[in-house]
Amino acid sequence: MKLTKNLEILSTSIKVLKKIVKKEKFSFGFDIADRCPNGCHCYWRFAQRVEEMTDEKVINFFKKKKEEGFLNVFIIGGEPYVRPDLLEKVAGIIPITFAITSGTVPFRHLKSSVHIVSIDGKDALTHDTIRKGKNLYNRIINNLKKARQKKFPVFLHTVLNAINYTQTKNIIEVWEKNGLADGIVFSTMTPIAGVDIEHLRLNTKQREYIVKNLLQLKSEYPAFLLNTKEMIKKLHPEVTKNYSQSKCLAKNNFIAYDAAGKEKDKCIFGADSICSECGCVVTTMTESMNSLYGFLSALPFVMKWPYKCLNNK
């Protein structure tokens, strides 16, 4: 049984790597819900609302994507857990499933999946301020304590902005110590044109600081901090200033759909996202793997996800 599982993990990982090399799409994002109980400044909130597909249509949509050869899905929203029963039904249809959640409602076991929980600060004060809600951080802690009593793979994702960008070390220290997550990924806020969130927007100096700081922290926490050094370097403003929709490598491998099943304009952030300040994890990964050294250094990062998902039956 163990040998069969390991062969499945290896086979899936090789398929992913082949598609990356061939610049073929293997991953998609899907807004399983067009609703969210939280009031944060997520890019989703500034998109036009759409009518959600029925459960049956969503399940068929996932089955079709599997037939098309897709190996990975980011189940997003809104908040995926506003449709928990549907979430359980679609989990596992695609071999590598990521459920991106605020973590503020009790978790469910999802087949062949890992949860990626959004953490926006070193403590409840910062997190709840950015998320514009009360007791959100403590609810995440409580939900994870219950979930982690059994086998429950979970990673964290922090979007760095002008409020929390100096807290990276504190965030890592807290979560590595409490044992409630298997690792953390950092990205930087991608601004949306015409949206007034200047209090969160990073300036050039702050983004330079983030890169320098994360590179240092990668040396201190090589296992828990999941971004590779090459991925971190791709967040530097001198790099991102050259990004544009036509040059984006992420679009070779990734496609995003709204809750109605329609392909989003441009990318997951929508048509008005500012590419020259892109901080997307998918972009940093694909850009970093565009060289042989970057490709080889990213292998542990890429292989970790199939391993965690396919071991979670």
PDB file of C-alpha atoms in Angstrom:
ATOM      1  CA  MET A   1       0.000   0.000   0.000  1.00  0.00           C
ATOM      2  CA  LYS A   2       2.769   2.421   0.952  1.00  0.00           C
ATOM      3  CA  LEU A   3       4.695   1.626  -2.234  1.00  0.00           C
ATOM      4  CA  THR A   4       1.584   2.212  -4.349  1.00  0.00           C
ATOM      5  CA  LYS A   5       0.981   5.564  -2.670  1.00  0.00           C
ATOM      6  CA  ASN A   6       4.588   6.657  -3.128  1.00  0.00           C
ATOM      7  CA  LEU A   7       4.449   5.720  -6.806  1.00  0.00           C
ATOM      8  CA  GLU A   8       1.254   7.759  -7.186  1.00  0.00           C
ATOM      9  CA  ILE A   9       2.918  10.771  -5.561  1.00  0.00           C
ATOM     10  CA  LEU A  10       6.010  10.423  -7.743  1.00  0.00           C
ATOM     11  CA  SER A  11       3.952   9.976 -10.911  1.00  0.00           C
ATOM     12  CA  THR A  12       1.796  13.039 -10.182  1.00  0.00           C
ATOM     13  CA  SER A  13       4.838  15.153  -9.322  1.00  0.00           C
ATOM     14  CA  ILE A  14       6.546  14.184 -12.575  1.00  0.00           C
ATOM     15  CA  LYS A  15       3.399  15.104 -14.536  1.00  0.00           C
ATOM     16  CA  VAL A  16       3.369  18.533 -12.881  1.00  0.00           C
ATOM     17  CA  LEU A  17       7.037  19.135 -13.645  1.00  0.00           C
ATOM     18  CA  LYS A  18       6.583  18.086 -17.277  1.00  0.00           C
ATOM     19  CA  LYS A  19       3.740  20.559 -17.725  1.00  0.00           C
ATOM     20  CA  ILE A  20       5.808  23.338 -16.155  1.00  0.00           C
ATOM     21  CA  VAL A  21       8.682  22.623 -18.541  1.00  0.00           C
ATOM     22  CA  LYS A  22       6.355  22.428 -21.552  1.00  0.00           C
ATOM     23  CA  LYS A  23       4.512  25.588 -20.401  1.00  0.00           C
ATOM     24  CA  GLU A  24       1.201  23.727 -20.344  1.00  0.00           C
ATOM     25  CA  LYS A  25      -1.712  24.543 -18.056  1.00  0.00           C
ATOM     26  CA  PHE A  26      -2.007  22.137 -15.131  1.00  0.00           C
ATOM     27  CA  SER A  27      -3.506  24.323 -12.394  1.00  0.00           C
ATOM     28  CA  PHE A  28      -6.649  26.404 -12.028  1.00  0.00           C
ATOM     29  CA  GLY A  29      -8.267  28.604  -9.435  1.00  0.00           C
ATOM     30  CA  PHE A  30     -11.996  28.398  -8.829  1.00  0.00           C
ATOM     31  CA  ASP A  31     -14.230  30.646  -6.738  1.00  0.00           C
ATOM     32  CA  ILE A  32     -16.435  27.952  -5.249  1.00  0.00           C
ATOM     33  CA  ALA A  33     -18.440  30.697  -3.552  1.00  0.00           C
ATOM     34  CA  ASP A  34     -19.082  34.308  -4.427  1.00  0.00           C
ATOM     35  CA  ARG A  35     -19.728  35.167  -0.787  1.00  0.00           C
ATOM     36  CA  CYS A  36     -17.569  35.863   2.248  1.00  0.00           C
ATOM     37  CA  PRO A  37     -18.514  36.674   5.866  1.00  0.00           C
ATOM     38  CA  ASN A  38     -15.303  38.629   6.447  1.00  0.00           C
ATOM     39  CA  GLY A  39     -14.784  42.292   5.596  1.00  0.00           C
ATOM     40  CA  CYS A  40     -11.130  42.375   4.539  1.00  0.00           C
ATOM     41  CA  HIS A  41      -9.675  44.088   1.467  1.00  0.00           C
ATOM     42  CA  CYS A  42      -9.357  40.891  -0.588  1.00  0.00           C
ATOM     43  CA  TYR A  43      -9.121  41.386  -4.363  1.00  0.00           C
ATOM     44  CA  TRP A  44     -12.287  39.276  -4.682  1.00  0.00           C
ATOM     45  CA  ARG A  45     -14.330  41.965  -2.967  1.00  0.00           C
ATOM     46  CA  PHE A  46     -13.643  44.440  -5.768  1.00  0.00           C
ATOM     47  CA  ALA A  47     -14.759  42.120  -8.562  1.00  0.00           C
ATOM     48  CA  GLN A  48     -18.270  42.080  -9.998  1.00  0.00           C
ATOM     49  CA  ARG A  49     -20.575  39.617  -8.205  1.00  0.00           C
ATOM     50  CA  VAL A  50     -21.776  36.633 -10.229  1.00  0.00           C
ATOM     51  CA  GLU A  51     -24.362  33.884  -9.831  1.00  0.00           C
ATOM     52  CA  GLU A  52     -22.857  30.748  -8.291  1.00  0.00           C
ATOM     53  CA  MET A  53     -23.202  27.468 -10.130  1.00  0.00           C
ATOM     54  CA  THR A  54     -25.303  24.725  -8.556  1.00  0.00           C
ATOM     55  CA  ASP A  55     -23.527  21.917  -6.708  1.00  0.00           C
ATOM     56  CA  GLU A  56     -24.126  19.540  -9.608  1.00  0.00           C
ATOM     57  CA  LYS A  57     -22.685  21.971 -12.147  1.00  0.00           C
ATOM     58  CA  VAL A  58     -19.616  22.609 -10.000  1.00  0.00           C
ATOM     59  CA  ILE A  59     -18.959  18.878  -9.621  1.00  0.00           C
ATOM     60  CA  ASN A  60     -19.277  18.384 -13.386  1.00  0.00           C
ATOM     61  CA  PHE A  61     -17.003  21.391 -13.951  1.00  0.00           C
ATOM     62  CA  PHE A  62     -14.307  19.771 -11.803  1.00  0.00           C
ATOM     63  CA  LYS A  63     -14.700  16.419 -13.547  1.00  0.00           C
ATOM     64  CA  LYS A  64     -14.283  18.134 -16.913  1.00  0.00           C
ATOM     65  CA  LYS A  65     -11.110  19.888 -15.745  1.00  0.00           C
ATOM     66  CA  LYS A  66      -9.732  16.528 -14.642  1.00  0.00           C
ATOM     67  CA  GLU A  67     -10.482  15.068 -18.090  1.00  0.00           C
ATOM     68  CA  GLU A  68      -8.618  18.024 -19.609  1.00  0.00           C
ATOM     69  CA  GLY A  69      -5.517  17.009 -17.666  1.00  0.00           C
ATOM     70  CA  PHE A  70      -5.541  19.513 -14.813  1.00  0.00           C
ATOM     71  CA  LEU A  71      -3.608  18.259 -11.789  1.00  0.00           C
ATOM     72  CA  ASN A  72      -4.057  21.047  -9.269  1.00  0.00           C
ATOM     73  CA  VAL A  73      -6.853  23.333  -8.121  1.00  0.00           C
ATOM     74  CA  PHE A  74      -6.942  26.317  -5.791  1.00  0.00           C
ATOM     75  CA  ILE A  75     -10.438  26.326  -4.284  1.00  0.00           C
ATOM     76  CA  ILE A  76     -10.983  29.942  -3.407  1.00  0.00           C
ATOM     77  CA  GLY A  77     -13.845  32.405  -3.005  1.00  0.00           C
ATOM     78  CA  GLY A  78     -15.117  34.423  -1.339  1.00  0.00           C
ATOM     79  CA  GLU A  79     -14.851  31.925   1.476  1.00  0.00           C
ATOM     80  CA  PRO A  80     -15.012  28.244   0.427  1.00  0.00           C
ATOM     81  CA  TYR A  81     -16.521  27.213   3.749  1.00  0.00           C
ATOM     82  CA  VAL A  82     -19.795  29.006   3.040  1.00  0.00           C
ATOM     83  CA  ARG A  83     -20.461  25.905   0.881  1.00  0.00           C
ATOM     84  CA  PRO A  84     -18.957  23.188   3.117  1.00  0.00           C
ATOM     85  CA  ASP A  85     -20.951  20.244   1.756  1.00  0.00           C
ATOM     86  CA  LEU A  86     -19.961  21.081  -1.818  1.00  0.00           C
ATOM     87  CA  LEU A  87     -16.377  21.545  -0.692  1.00  0.00           C
ATOM     88  CA  GLU A  88     -16.328  17.953   0.567  1.00  0.00           C
ATOM     89  CA  LYS A  89     -17.848  16.672  -2.673  1.00  0.00           C
ATOM     90  CA  VAL A  90     -15.317  18.275  -5.036  1.00  0.00           C
ATOM     91  CA  ALA A  91     -12.233  17.654  -2.884  1.00  0.00           C
ATOM     92  CA  GLY A  92     -10.167  14.897  -4.434  1.00  0.00           C
ATOM     93  CA  ILE A  93     -11.598  15.112  -7.951  1.00  0.00           C
ATOM     94  CA  ILE A  94      -8.442  16.973  -8.930  1.00  0.00           C
ATOM     95  CA  PRO A  95      -5.347  15.110  -7.584  1.00  0.00           C
ATOM     96  CA  ILE A  96      -3.792  18.095  -5.786  1.00  0.00           C
ATOM     97  CA  THR A  97      -6.400  20.269  -4.084  1.00  0.00           C
ATOM     98  CA  PHE A  98      -5.731  23.442  -2.088  1.00  0.00           C
ATOM     99  CA  ALA A  99      -8.571  24.889  -0.013  1.00  0.00           C
ATOM    100  CA  ILE A 100      -7.775  28.557   0.623  1.00  0.00           C
ATOM    101  CA  THR A 101      -9.669  29.687   3.700  1.00  0.00           C
ATOM    102  CA  SER A 102      -9.868  32.289   6.443  1.00  0.00           C
ATOM    103  CA  GLY A 103      -9.968  29.424   8.935  1.00  0.00           C
ATOM    104  CA  THR A 104     -12.697  31.053  11.009  1.00  0.00           C
ATOM    105  CA  VAL A 105     -15.162  28.136  10.848  1.00  0.00           C
ATOM    106  CA  PRO A 106     -14.494  24.515  11.909  1.00  0.00           C
ATOM    107  CA  PHE A 107     -12.478  22.562   9.363  1.00  0.00           C
ATOM    108  CA  ARG A 108     -13.627  19.419   7.601  1.00  0.00           C
ATOM    109  CA  HIS A 109     -11.508  16.571   6.315  1.00  0.00           C
ATOM    110  CA  LEU A 110     -11.079  17.033   2.566  1.00  0.00           C
ATOM    111  CA  LYS A 111      -9.816  14.137   0.489  1.00  0.00           C
ATOM    112  CA  SER A 112      -6.476  14.612  -1.332  1.00  0.00           C
ATOM    113  CA  SER A 113      -6.336  18.178  -0.086  1.00  0.00           C
ATOM    114  CA  VAL A 114      -4.420  20.586   2.067  1.00  0.00           C
ATOM    115  CA  HIS A 115      -5.863  23.648   3.722  1.00  0.00           C
ATOM    116  CA  ILE A 116      -4.078  26.954   3.254  1.00  0.00           C
ATOM    117  CA  VAL A 117      -5.099  29.353   6.013  1.00  0.00           C
ATOM    118  CA  SER A 118      -4.714  33.108   5.680  1.00  0.00           C
ATOM    119  CA  ILE A 119      -2.753  34.704   8.522  1.00  0.00           C
ATOM    120  CA  ASP A 120      -2.266  38.457   8.293  1.00  0.00           C
ATOM    121  CA  GLY A 121      -0.287  39.322  11.399  1.00  0.00           C
ATOM    122  CA  LYS A 122       1.846  38.215  14.326  1.00  0.00           C
ATOM    123  CA  ASP A 123      -1.073  38.485  16.750  1.00  0.00           C
ATOM    124  CA  ALA A 124      -4.822  38.913  17.036  1.00  0.00           C
ATOM    125  CA  LEU A 125      -4.618  42.705  17.007  1.00  0.00           C
ATOM    126  CA  THR A 126      -2.844  42.928  13.641  1.00  0.00           C
ATOM    127  CA  HIS A 127      -4.726  40.075  11.988  1.00  0.00           C
ATOM    128  CA  ASP A 128      -8.168  41.226  13.091  1.00  0.00           C
ATOM    129  CA  THR A 129      -7.404  44.845  12.157  1.00  0.00           C
ATOM    130  CA  ILE A 130      -6.431  43.896   8.603  1.00  0.00           C
ATOM    131  CA  ARG A 131      -9.316  41.432   8.311  1.00  0.00           C
ATOM    132  CA  LYS A 132     -11.746  44.012   9.731  1.00  0.00           C
ATOM    133  CA  GLY A 133     -13.376  41.647  12.218  1.00  0.00           C
ATOM    134  CA  LYS A 134     -13.394  40.651  15.875  1.00  0.00           C
ATOM    135  CA  ASN A 135     -11.988  37.446  17.385  1.00  0.00           C
ATOM    136  CA  LEU A 136     -11.000  36.071  13.957  1.00  0.00           C
ATOM    137  CA  TYR A 137      -7.426  35.163  14.913  1.00  0.00           C
ATOM    138  CA  ASN A 138      -8.456  33.321  18.072  1.00  0.00           C
ATOM    139  CA  ARG A 139     -11.075  31.362  16.147  1.00  0.00           C
ATOM    140  CA  ILE A 140      -8.370  30.211  13.725  1.00  0.00           C
ATOM    141  CA  ILE A 141      -6.218  29.027  16.628  1.00  0.00           C
ATOM    142  CA  ASN A 142      -9.105  27.127  18.215  1.00  0.00           C
ATOM    143  CA  ASN A 143     -10.197  25.532  14.940  1.00  0.00           C
ATOM    144  CA  LEU A 144      -6.661  24.411  14.135  1.00  0.00           C
ATOM    145  CA  LYS A 145      -6.119  22.958  17.610  1.00  0.00           C
ATOM    146  CA  LYS A 146      -9.173  20.755  17.116  1.00  0.00           C
ATOM    147  CA  ALA A 147      -8.302  19.799  13.535  1.00  0.00           C
ATOM    148  CA  ARG A 148      -4.663  18.974  14.293  1.00  0.00           C
ATOM    149  CA  GLN A 149      -5.659  16.396  16.911  1.00  0.00           C
ATOM    150  CA  LYS A 150      -5.899  14.079  13.929  1.00  0.00           C
ATOM    151  CA  LYS A 151      -3.920  13.956  10.696  1.00  0.00           C
ATOM    152  CA  PHE A 152      -4.694  17.314   9.115  1.00  0.00           C
ATOM    153  CA  PRO A 153      -2.221  18.935   6.686  1.00  0.00           C
ATOM    154  CA  VAL A 154      -2.320  22.727   6.745  1.00  0.00           C
ATOM    155  CA  PHE A 155      -0.106  25.530   5.523  1.00  0.00           C
ATOM    156  CA  LEU A 156      -0.302  29.249   6.152  1.00  0.00           C
ATOM    157  CA  HIS A 157      -0.299  32.105   3.683  1.00  0.00           C
ATOM    158  CA  THR A 158       0.513  35.669   4.661  1.00  0.00           C
ATOM    159  CA  VAL A 159       0.013  38.569   2.278  1.00  0.00           C
ATOM    160  CA  LEU A 160       2.495  41.230   3.332  1.00  0.00           C
ATOM    161  CA  ASN A 161       1.263  44.812   3.229  1.00  0.00           C
ATOM    162  CA  ALA A 162       2.192  48.213   4.659  1.00  0.00           C
ATOM    163  CA  ILE A 163       0.783  47.267   8.070  1.00  0.00           C
ATOM    164  CA  ASN A 164       2.334  43.833   8.649  1.00  0.00           C
ATOM    165  CA  TYR A 165       5.474  43.745   6.483  1.00  0.00           C
ATOM    166  CA  THR A 166       7.836  44.049   9.472  1.00  0.00           C
ATOM    167  CA  GLN A 167       6.217  41.106  11.278  1.00  0.00           C
ATOM    168  CA  THR A 168       7.498  38.213   9.151  1.00  0.00           C
ATOM    169  CA  LYS A 169       9.929  36.872  11.759  1.00  0.00           C
ATOM    170  CA  ASN A 170       7.343  37.161  14.532  1.00  0.00           C
ATOM    171  CA  ILE A 171       4.747  35.323  12.452  1.00  0.00           C
ATOM    172  CA  ILE A 172       7.147  32.483  11.676  1.00  0.00           C
ATOM    173  CA  GLU A 173       8.268  32.178  15.305  1.00  0.00           C
ATOM    174  CA  VAL A 174       4.711  31.995  16.632  1.00  0.00           C
ATOM    175  CA  TRP A 175       3.534  29.334  14.213  1.00  0.00           C
ATOM    176  CA  GLU A 176       6.648  27.197  14.157  1.00  0.00           C
ATOM    177  CA  LYS A 177       6.469  27.054  17.950  1.00  0.00           C
ATOM    178  CA  ASN A 178       2.751  26.284  18.291  1.00  0.00           C
ATOM    179  CA  GLY A 179       2.906  23.350  15.852  1.00  0.00           C
ATOM    180  CA  LEU A 180      -0.459  24.124  14.281  1.00  0.00           C
ATOM    181  CA  ALA A 181       0.845  24.367  10.698  1.00  0.00           C
ATOM    182  CA  ASP A 182       3.301  22.548   8.447  1.00  0.00           C
ATOM    183  CA  GLY A 183       4.843  25.672   6.949  1.00  0.00           C
ATOM    184  CA  ILE A 184       4.165  29.151   5.637  1.00  0.00           C
ATOM    185  CA  VAL A 185       4.245  30.958   2.296  1.00  0.00           C
ATOM    186  CA  PHE A 186       4.579  34.728   1.983  1.00  0.00           C
ATOM    187  CA  SER A 187       3.380  36.913  -0.860  1.00  0.00           C
ATOM    188  CA  THR A 188       3.070  40.678  -1.199  1.00  0.00           C
ATOM    189  CA  MET A 189      -0.072  42.671  -1.802  1.00  0.00           C
ATOM    190  CA  THR A 190      -0.906  43.139  -5.471  1.00  0.00           C
ATOM    191  CA  PRO A 191      -2.716  46.487  -5.817  1.00  0.00           C
ATOM    192  CA  ILE A 192      -5.844  46.889  -7.917  1.00  0.00           C
ATOM    193  CA  ALA A 193      -6.171  50.021 -10.055  1.00  0.00           C
ATOM    194  CA  GLY A 194      -8.969  52.305  -8.941  1.00  0.00           C
ATOM    195  CA  VAL A 195      -9.333  50.682  -5.516  1.00  0.00           C
ATOM    196  CA  ASP A 196      -8.619  52.891  -2.519  1.00  0.00           C
ATOM    197  CA  ILE A 197      -6.453  50.679  -0.289  1.00  0.00           C
ATOM    198  CA  GLU A 198      -3.417  52.942  -0.135  1.00  0.00           C
ATOM    199  CA  HIS A 199      -3.014  52.276   3.597  1.00  0.00           C
ATOM    200  CA  LEU A 200      -2.055  48.706   2.663  1.00  0.00           C
ATOM    201  CA  ARG A 201      -0.049  49.391  -0.491  1.00  0.00           C
ATOM    202  CA  LEU A 202       3.684  48.771  -0.207  1.00  0.00           C
ATOM    203  CA  ASN A 203       6.160  51.361  -1.416  1.00  0.00           C
ATOM    204  CA  THR A 204       9.446  50.527  -3.123  1.00  0.00           C
ATOM    205  CA  LYS A 205      11.557  50.694   0.044  1.00  0.00           C
ATOM    206  CA  GLN A 206       9.173  48.428   1.910  1.00  0.00           C
ATOM    207  CA  ARG A 207       9.213  45.853  -0.874  1.00  0.00           C
ATOM    208  CA  GLU A 208      13.014  45.934  -0.963  1.00  0.00           C
ATOM    209  CA  TYR A 209      13.033  45.387   2.798  1.00  0.00           C
ATOM    210  CA  ILE A 210      10.698  42.399   2.445  1.00  0.00           C
ATOM    211  CA  VAL A 211      13.010  40.656  -0.017  1.00  0.00           C
ATOM    212  CA  LYS A 212      16.090  41.234   2.122  1.00  0.00           C
ATOM    213  CA  ASN A 213      14.281  40.130   5.268  1.00  0.00           C
ATOM    214  CA  LEU A 214      12.748  36.999   3.747  1.00  0.00           C
ATOM    215  CA  LEU A 215      16.099  35.893   2.327  1.00  0.00           C
ATOM    216  CA  GLN A 216      17.592  36.147   5.814  1.00  0.00           C
ATOM    217  CA  LEU A 217      14.658  34.301   7.349  1.00  0.00           C
ATOM    218  CA  LYS A 218      14.935  31.546   4.741  1.00  0.00           C
ATOM    219  CA  SER A 219      18.419  30.834   6.103  1.00  0.00           C
ATOM    220  CA  GLU A 220      17.073  30.758   9.663  1.00  0.00           C
ATOM    221  CA  TYR A 221      13.922  28.724   8.948  1.00  0.00           C
ATOM    222  CA  PRO A 222      14.719  26.719   5.782  1.00  0.00           C
ATOM    223  CA  ALA A 223      12.013  24.106   6.319  1.00  0.00           C
ATOM    224  CA  PHE A 224       9.122  26.119   7.754  1.00  0.00           C
ATOM    225  CA  LEU A 225       9.447  29.077   5.361  1.00  0.00           C
ATOM    226  CA  LEU A 226       8.379  27.464   2.093  1.00  0.00           C
ATOM    227  CA  ASN A 227       9.269  30.178  -0.439  1.00  0.00           C
ATOM    228  CA  THR A 228      12.545  29.320  -2.147  1.00  0.00           C
ATOM    229  CA  LYS A 229      15.235  31.989  -2.304  1.00  0.00           C
ATOM    230  CA  GLU A 230      14.657  32.329  -6.039  1.00  0.00           C
ATOM    231  CA  MET A 231      10.938  32.873  -5.429  1.00  0.00           C
ATOM    232  CA  ILE A 232      11.701  35.539  -2.841  1.00  0.00           C
ATOM    233  CA  LYS A 233      13.996  37.384  -5.241  1.00  0.00           C
ATOM    234  CA  LYS A 234      11.143  37.599  -7.760  1.00  0.00           C
ATOM    235  CA  LEU A 235       9.294  39.899  -5.329  1.00  0.00           C
ATOM    236  CA  HIS A 236      11.912  42.625  -5.692  1.00  0.00           C
ATOM    237  CA  PRO A 237      10.562  45.834  -7.289  1.00  0.00           C
ATOM    238  CA  GLU A 238      13.456  45.876  -9.764  1.00  0.00           C
ATOM    239  CA  VAL A 239      12.147  42.530 -11.019  1.00  0.00           C
ATOM    240  CA  THR A 240       8.411  43.158 -10.916  1.00  0.00           C
ATOM    241  CA  LYS A 241       8.671  46.518 -12.705  1.00  0.00           C
ATOM    242  CA  ASN A 242       9.144  44.499 -15.903  1.00  0.00           C
ATOM    243  CA  TYR A 243       6.063  42.323 -15.362  1.00  0.00           C
ATOM    244  CA  SER A 244       3.068  42.706 -17.656  1.00  0.00           C
ATOM    245  CA  GLN A 245       0.125  40.627 -18.768  1.00  0.00           C
ATOM    246  CA  SER A 246       1.827  39.711 -22.040  1.00  0.00           C
ATOM    247  CA  LYS A 247       5.043  38.629 -20.293  1.00  0.00           C
ATOM    248  CA  CYS A 248       3.472  36.754 -17.361  1.00  0.00           C
ATOM    249  CA  LEU A 249       4.761  33.184 -17.166  1.00  0.00           C
ATOM    250  CA  ALA A 250       2.076  32.145 -14.678  1.00  0.00           C
ATOM    251  CA  LYS A 251      -0.568  32.255 -17.407  1.00  0.00           C
ATOM    252  CA  ASN A 252       1.243  29.377 -19.152  1.00  0.00           C
ATOM    253  CA  ASN A 253       0.405  27.030 -16.276  1.00  0.00           C
ATOM    254  CA  PHE A 254      -2.534  28.601 -14.465  1.00  0.00           C
ATOM    255  CA  ILE A 255      -6.059  29.759 -15.267  1.00  0.00           C
ATOM    256  CA  ALA A 256      -8.635  31.365 -12.957  1.00  0.00           C
ATOM    257  CA  TYR A 257     -12.434  31.003 -12.977  1.00  0.00           C
ATOM    258  CA  ASP A 258     -15.139  32.898 -11.134  1.00  0.00           C
ATOM    259  CA  ALA A 259     -18.049  31.254  -9.304  1.00  0.00           C
ATOM    260  CA  ALA A 260     -20.071  31.111 -12.525  1.00  0.00           C
ATOM    261  CA  GLY A 261     -17.340  29.075 -14.228  1.00  0.00           C
ATOM    262  CA  LYS A 262     -16.237  31.951 -16.443  1.00  0.00           C
ATOM    263  CA  GLU A 263     -12.544  32.550 -17.036  1.00  0.00           C
ATOM    264  CA  LYS A 264     -11.393  35.694 -15.264  1.00  0.00           C
ATOM    265  CA  ASP A 265      -9.923  38.562 -17.208  1.00  0.00           C
ATOM    266  CA  LYS A 266      -6.137  38.648 -17.059  1.00  0.00           C
ATOM    267  CA  CYS A 267      -5.488  36.608 -13.891  1.00  0.00           C
ATOM    268  CA  ILE A 268      -6.813  35.578 -10.490  1.00  0.00           C
ATOM    269  CA  PHE A 269      -6.656  39.208  -9.311  1.00  0.00           C
ATOM    270  CA  GLY A 270      -8.780  40.436 -12.196  1.00  0.00           C
ATOM    271  CA  ALA A 271      -8.365  42.807 -15.119  1.00  0.00           C
ATOM    272  CA  ASP A 272      -7.333  45.835 -13.045  1.00  0.00           C
ATOM    273  CA  SER A 273      -4.470  44.270 -11.109  1.00  0.00           C
ATOM    274  CA  ILE A 274      -1.174  46.170 -11.359  1.00  0.00           C
ATOM    275  CA  CYS A 275       1.368  43.730 -12.785  1.00  0.00           C
ATOM    276  CA  SER A 276       4.397  45.896 -12.010  1.00  0.00           C
ATOM    277  CA  GLU A 277       3.736  45.328  -8.291  1.00  0.00           C
ATOM    278  CA  CYS A 278       2.682  41.674  -8.545  1.00  0.00           C
ATOM    279  CA  GLY A 279       3.301  39.648  -5.399  1.00  0.00           C
ATOM    280  CA  CYS A 280       1.464  36.455  -6.392  1.00  0.00           C
ATOM    281  CA  VAL A 281       2.938  33.147  -5.185  1.00  0.00           C
ATOM    282  CA  VAL A 282       2.091  31.430  -8.479  1.00  0.00           C
ATOM    283  CA  THR A 283       3.936  34.126 -10.416  1.00  0.00           C
ATOM    284  CA  THR A 284       7.041  33.969  -8.233  1.00  0.00           C
ATOM    285  CA  MET A 285       7.117  30.184  -8.561  1.00  0.00           C
ATOM    286  CA  THR A 286       6.774  30.096 -12.346  1.00  0.00           C
ATOM    287  CA  GLU A 287       9.163  33.011 -12.847  1.00  0.00           C
ATOM    288  CA  SER A 288      11.769  31.434 -10.560  1.00  0.00           C
ATOM    289  CA  MET A 289      11.608  28.135 -12.456  1.00  0.00           C
ATOM    290  CA  ASN A 290      12.437  29.812 -15.760  1.00  0.00           C
ATOM    291  CA  SER A 291      16.131  29.017 -15.252  1.00  0.00           C
ATOM    292  CA  LEU A 292      17.786  25.650 -14.653  1.00  0.00           C
ATOM    293  CA  TYR A 293      19.036  26.674 -11.215  1.00  0.00           C
ATOM    294  CA  GLY A 294      15.653  28.073 -10.238  1.00  0.00           C
ATOM    295  CA  PHE A 295      13.924  24.958 -11.533  1.00  0.00           C
ATOM    296  CA  LEU A 296      16.150  22.629  -9.526  1.00  0.00           C
ATOM    297  CA  SER A 297      15.939  24.731  -6.364  1.00  0.00           C
ATOM    298  CA  ALA A 298      12.137  24.768  -6.606  1.00  0.00           C
ATOM    299  CA  LEU A 299      11.796  20.976  -6.765  1.00  0.00           C
ATOM    300  CA  PRO A 300      11.385  20.496  -2.983  1.00  0.00           C
ATOM    301  CA  PHE A 301       8.720  23.223  -2.955  1.00  0.00           C
ATOM    302  CA  VAL A 302       6.827  21.706  -5.890  1.00  0.00           C
ATOM    303  CA  MET A 303       7.103  18.115  -4.627  1.00  0.00           C
ATOM    304  CA  LYS A 304       5.859  18.962  -1.124  1.00  0.00           C
ATOM    305  CA  TRP A 305       2.307  19.692  -2.258  1.00  0.00           C
ATOM    306  CA  PRO A 306       1.520  16.388  -4.059  1.00  0.00           C
ATOM    307  CA  TYR A 307       3.059  14.545  -1.113  1.00  0.00           C
ATOM    308  CA  LYS A 308       0.830  16.267   1.434  1.00  0.00           C
ATOM    309  CA  CYS A 309      -2.327  16.049  -0.690  1.00  0.00           C
ATOM    310  CA  LEU A 310      -2.036  12.465  -1.876  1.00  0.00           C
ATOM    311  CA  ASN A 311      -1.140  11.263   1.620  1.00  0.00           C
ATOM    312  CA  ASN A 312      -4.405  12.741   2.870  1.00  0.00           C
ATOM    313  CA  LYS A 313      -7.011  10.236   1.721  1.00  0.00           C
TER     314      LYS A 313
END
